[in-house]
mmCIF file of C-alpha atoms in Angstrom:
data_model
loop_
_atom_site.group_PDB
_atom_site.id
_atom_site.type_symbol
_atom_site.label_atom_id
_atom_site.label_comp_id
_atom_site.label_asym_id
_atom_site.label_seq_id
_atom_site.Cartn_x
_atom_site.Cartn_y
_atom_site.Cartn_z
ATOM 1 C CA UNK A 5 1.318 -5.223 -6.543
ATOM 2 C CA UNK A 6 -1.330 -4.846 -3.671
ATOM 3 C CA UNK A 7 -0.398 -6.626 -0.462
ATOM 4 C CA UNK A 8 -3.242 -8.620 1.314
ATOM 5 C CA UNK A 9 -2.846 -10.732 4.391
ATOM 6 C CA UNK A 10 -3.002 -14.945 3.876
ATOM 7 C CA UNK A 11 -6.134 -14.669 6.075
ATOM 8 C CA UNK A 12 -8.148 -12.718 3.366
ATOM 9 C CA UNK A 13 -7.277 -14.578 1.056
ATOM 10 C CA UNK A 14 -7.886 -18.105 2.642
ATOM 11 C CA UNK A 15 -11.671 -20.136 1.535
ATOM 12 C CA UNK A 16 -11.161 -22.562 4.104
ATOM 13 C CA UNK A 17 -11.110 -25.550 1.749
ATOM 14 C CA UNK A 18 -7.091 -26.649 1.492
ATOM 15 C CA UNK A 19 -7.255 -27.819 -1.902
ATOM 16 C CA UNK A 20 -8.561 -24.293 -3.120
ATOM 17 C CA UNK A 21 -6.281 -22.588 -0.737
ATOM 18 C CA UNK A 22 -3.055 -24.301 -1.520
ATOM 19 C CA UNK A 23 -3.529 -23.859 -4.645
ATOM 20 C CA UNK A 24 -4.150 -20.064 -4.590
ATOM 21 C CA UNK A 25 -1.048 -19.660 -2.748
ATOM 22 C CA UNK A 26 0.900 -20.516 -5.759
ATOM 23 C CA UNK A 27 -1.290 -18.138 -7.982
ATOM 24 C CA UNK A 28 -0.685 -15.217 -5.632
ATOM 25 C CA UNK A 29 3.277 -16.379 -5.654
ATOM 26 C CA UNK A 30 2.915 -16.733 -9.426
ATOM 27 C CA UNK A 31 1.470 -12.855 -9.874
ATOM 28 C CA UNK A 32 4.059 -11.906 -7.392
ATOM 29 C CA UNK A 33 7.007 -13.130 -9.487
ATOM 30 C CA UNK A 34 5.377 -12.029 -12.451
ATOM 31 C CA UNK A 35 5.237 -8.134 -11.226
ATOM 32 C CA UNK A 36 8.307 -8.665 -9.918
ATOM 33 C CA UNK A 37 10.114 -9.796 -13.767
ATOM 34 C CA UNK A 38 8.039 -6.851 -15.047
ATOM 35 C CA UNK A 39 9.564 -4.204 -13.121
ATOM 36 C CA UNK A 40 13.283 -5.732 -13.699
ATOM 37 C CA UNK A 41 11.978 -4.769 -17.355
ATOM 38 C CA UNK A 42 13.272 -8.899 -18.267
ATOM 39 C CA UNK A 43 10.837 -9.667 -20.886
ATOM 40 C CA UNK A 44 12.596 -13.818 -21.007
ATOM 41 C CA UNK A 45 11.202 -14.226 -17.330
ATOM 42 C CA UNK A 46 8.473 -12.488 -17.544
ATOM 43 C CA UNK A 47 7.041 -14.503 -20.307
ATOM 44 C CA UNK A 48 8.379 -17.947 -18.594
ATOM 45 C CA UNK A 49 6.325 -17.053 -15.701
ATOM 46 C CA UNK A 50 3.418 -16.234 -17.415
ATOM 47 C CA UNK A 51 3.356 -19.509 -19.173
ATOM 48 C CA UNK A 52 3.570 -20.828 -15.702
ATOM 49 C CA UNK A 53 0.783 -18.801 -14.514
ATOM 50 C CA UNK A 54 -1.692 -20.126 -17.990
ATOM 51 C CA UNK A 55 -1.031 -23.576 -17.245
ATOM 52 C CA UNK A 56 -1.453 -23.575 -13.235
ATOM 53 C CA UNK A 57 -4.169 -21.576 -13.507
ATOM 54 C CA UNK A 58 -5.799 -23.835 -16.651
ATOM 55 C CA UNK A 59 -5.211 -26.472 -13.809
ATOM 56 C CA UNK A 60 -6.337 -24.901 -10.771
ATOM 57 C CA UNK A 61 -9.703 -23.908 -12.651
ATOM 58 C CA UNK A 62 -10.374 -27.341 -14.244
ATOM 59 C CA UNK A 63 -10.121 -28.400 -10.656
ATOM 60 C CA UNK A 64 -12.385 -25.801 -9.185
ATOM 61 C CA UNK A 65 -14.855 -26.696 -12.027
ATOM 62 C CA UNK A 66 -14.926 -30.233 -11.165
ATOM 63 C CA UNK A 67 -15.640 -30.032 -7.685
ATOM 64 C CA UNK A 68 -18.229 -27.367 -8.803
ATOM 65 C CA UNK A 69 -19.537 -30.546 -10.990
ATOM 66 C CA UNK A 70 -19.121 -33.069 -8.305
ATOM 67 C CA UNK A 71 -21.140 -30.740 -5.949
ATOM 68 C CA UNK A 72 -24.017 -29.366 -7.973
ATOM 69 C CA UNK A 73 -23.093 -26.056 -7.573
ATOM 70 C CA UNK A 74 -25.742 -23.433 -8.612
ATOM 71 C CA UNK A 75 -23.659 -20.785 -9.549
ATOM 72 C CA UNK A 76 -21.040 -22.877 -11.734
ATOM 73 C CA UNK A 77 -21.737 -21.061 -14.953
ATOM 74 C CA UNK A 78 -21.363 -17.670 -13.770
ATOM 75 C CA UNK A 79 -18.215 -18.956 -12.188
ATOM 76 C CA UNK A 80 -17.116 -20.628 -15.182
ATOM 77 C CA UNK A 81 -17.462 -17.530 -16.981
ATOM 78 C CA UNK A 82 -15.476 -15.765 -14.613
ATOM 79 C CA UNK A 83 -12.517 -18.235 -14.942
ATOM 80 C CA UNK A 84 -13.068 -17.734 -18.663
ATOM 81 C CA UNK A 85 -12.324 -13.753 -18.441
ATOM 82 C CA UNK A 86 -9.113 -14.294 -16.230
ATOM 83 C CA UNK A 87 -7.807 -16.859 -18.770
ATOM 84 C CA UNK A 88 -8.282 -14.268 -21.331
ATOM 85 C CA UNK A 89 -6.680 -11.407 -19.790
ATOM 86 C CA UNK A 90 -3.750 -13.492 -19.532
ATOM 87 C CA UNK A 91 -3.220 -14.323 -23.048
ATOM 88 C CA UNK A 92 -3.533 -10.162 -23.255
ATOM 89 C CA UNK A 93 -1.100 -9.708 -20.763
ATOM 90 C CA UNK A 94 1.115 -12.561 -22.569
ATOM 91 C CA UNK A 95 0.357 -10.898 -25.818
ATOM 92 C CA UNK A 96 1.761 -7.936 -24.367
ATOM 93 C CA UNK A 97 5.164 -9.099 -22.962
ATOM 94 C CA UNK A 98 5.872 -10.482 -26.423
ATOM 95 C CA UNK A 99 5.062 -7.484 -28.396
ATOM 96 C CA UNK A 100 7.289 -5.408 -25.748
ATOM 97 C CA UNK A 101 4.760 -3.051 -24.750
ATOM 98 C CA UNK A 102 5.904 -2.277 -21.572
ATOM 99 C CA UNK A 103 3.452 0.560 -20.829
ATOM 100 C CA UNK A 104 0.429 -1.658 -20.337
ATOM 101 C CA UNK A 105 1.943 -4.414 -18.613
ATOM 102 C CA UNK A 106 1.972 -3.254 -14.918
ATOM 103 C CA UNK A 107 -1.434 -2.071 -15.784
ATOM 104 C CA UNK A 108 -2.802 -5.103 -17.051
ATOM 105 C CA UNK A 109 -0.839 -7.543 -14.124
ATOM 106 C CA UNK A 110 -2.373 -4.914 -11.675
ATOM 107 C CA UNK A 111 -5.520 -5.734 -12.871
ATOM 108 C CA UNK A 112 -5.138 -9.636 -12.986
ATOM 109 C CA UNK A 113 -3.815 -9.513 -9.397
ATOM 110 C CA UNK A 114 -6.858 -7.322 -8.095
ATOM 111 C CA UNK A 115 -9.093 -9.817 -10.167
ATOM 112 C CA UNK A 116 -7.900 -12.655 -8.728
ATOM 113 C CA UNK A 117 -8.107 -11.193 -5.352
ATOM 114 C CA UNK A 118 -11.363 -10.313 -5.448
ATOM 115 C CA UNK A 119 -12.335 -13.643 -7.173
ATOM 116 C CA UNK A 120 -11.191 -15.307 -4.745
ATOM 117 C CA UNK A 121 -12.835 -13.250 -1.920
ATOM 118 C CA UNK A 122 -16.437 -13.455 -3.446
ATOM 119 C CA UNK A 123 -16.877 -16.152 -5.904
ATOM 120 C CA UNK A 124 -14.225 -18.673 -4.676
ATOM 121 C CA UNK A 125 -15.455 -17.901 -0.841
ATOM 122 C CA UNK A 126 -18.863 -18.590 -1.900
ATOM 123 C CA UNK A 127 -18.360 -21.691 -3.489
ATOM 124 C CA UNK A 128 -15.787 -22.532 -0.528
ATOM 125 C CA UNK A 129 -18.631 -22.446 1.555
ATOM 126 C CA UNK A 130 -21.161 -24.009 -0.410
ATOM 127 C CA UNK A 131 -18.746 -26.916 0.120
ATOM 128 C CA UNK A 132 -18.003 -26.723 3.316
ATOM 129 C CA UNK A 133 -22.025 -27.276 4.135
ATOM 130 C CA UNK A 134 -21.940 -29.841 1.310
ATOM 131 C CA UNK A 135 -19.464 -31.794 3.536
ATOM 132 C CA UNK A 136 -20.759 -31.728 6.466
ATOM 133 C CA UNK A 137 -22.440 -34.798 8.066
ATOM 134 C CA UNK A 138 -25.585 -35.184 7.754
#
């Protein structure tokens, strides 16, 4: 799994960084069942990783809401394509493919990573101006 420093991944906005943290610990733990080759944990984790992430979007998307964000339907759709590699990468697990898993969790990790540094930043500071006194 790639290694990036807390600062590059960090929007500025605590809500949306606290709850990245536990994304990025999620993926971690996830990579980290899928080399041990244990299918149980893996697939417990990912379960986590749906649901928080289900959360963590609804959450983005509401603030997006709140805020009038131009962008939120690209950035809807974005959250849209993660969700669905993860029911892949779930899909996966349970059909014991291991060849494609590393692969696929590679992929989710340097997705969310990069989501995070373009989209999520953007919006991050769309807010940050949104929230500052007028």
């Amino acid at each position: 799994m790639t290694s990036h420093s807390d600062d590059s991944l960090r929007t500025g906005v605590p809500e949306i960084d606290s709850e990245h943290a536990v994304q990025i610990e999620l993926l971690h733990a996830l990579e980290r069942a899928l080399t041990d080759a244990d299918q149980t944990r893996a697939l417990e984790i990912i379960s986590q990783l749906q649901d928080y992430t289900s959360l963590h979007f609804a959450s983005e998307q509401l603030l997006m809401r709140m805020n009038d964000y131009p962008a939120f339907r690209a950035h809807e759709q974005e959250h849209g394509n993660l969700l669905d590699e993860l029911r892949t990468l779930r899909s996966n697990i349970e059909a014991a493919q291991p060849g494609s898993h590393h692969l696929i969790a590679n992929s989710i990790t340097r997705w969310l990573i990069g989501h995070i540094q373009s989209s999520d930043q953007a919006l991050a500071d769309f807010l940050k101006q949104a929230r500052e006194p007028k």
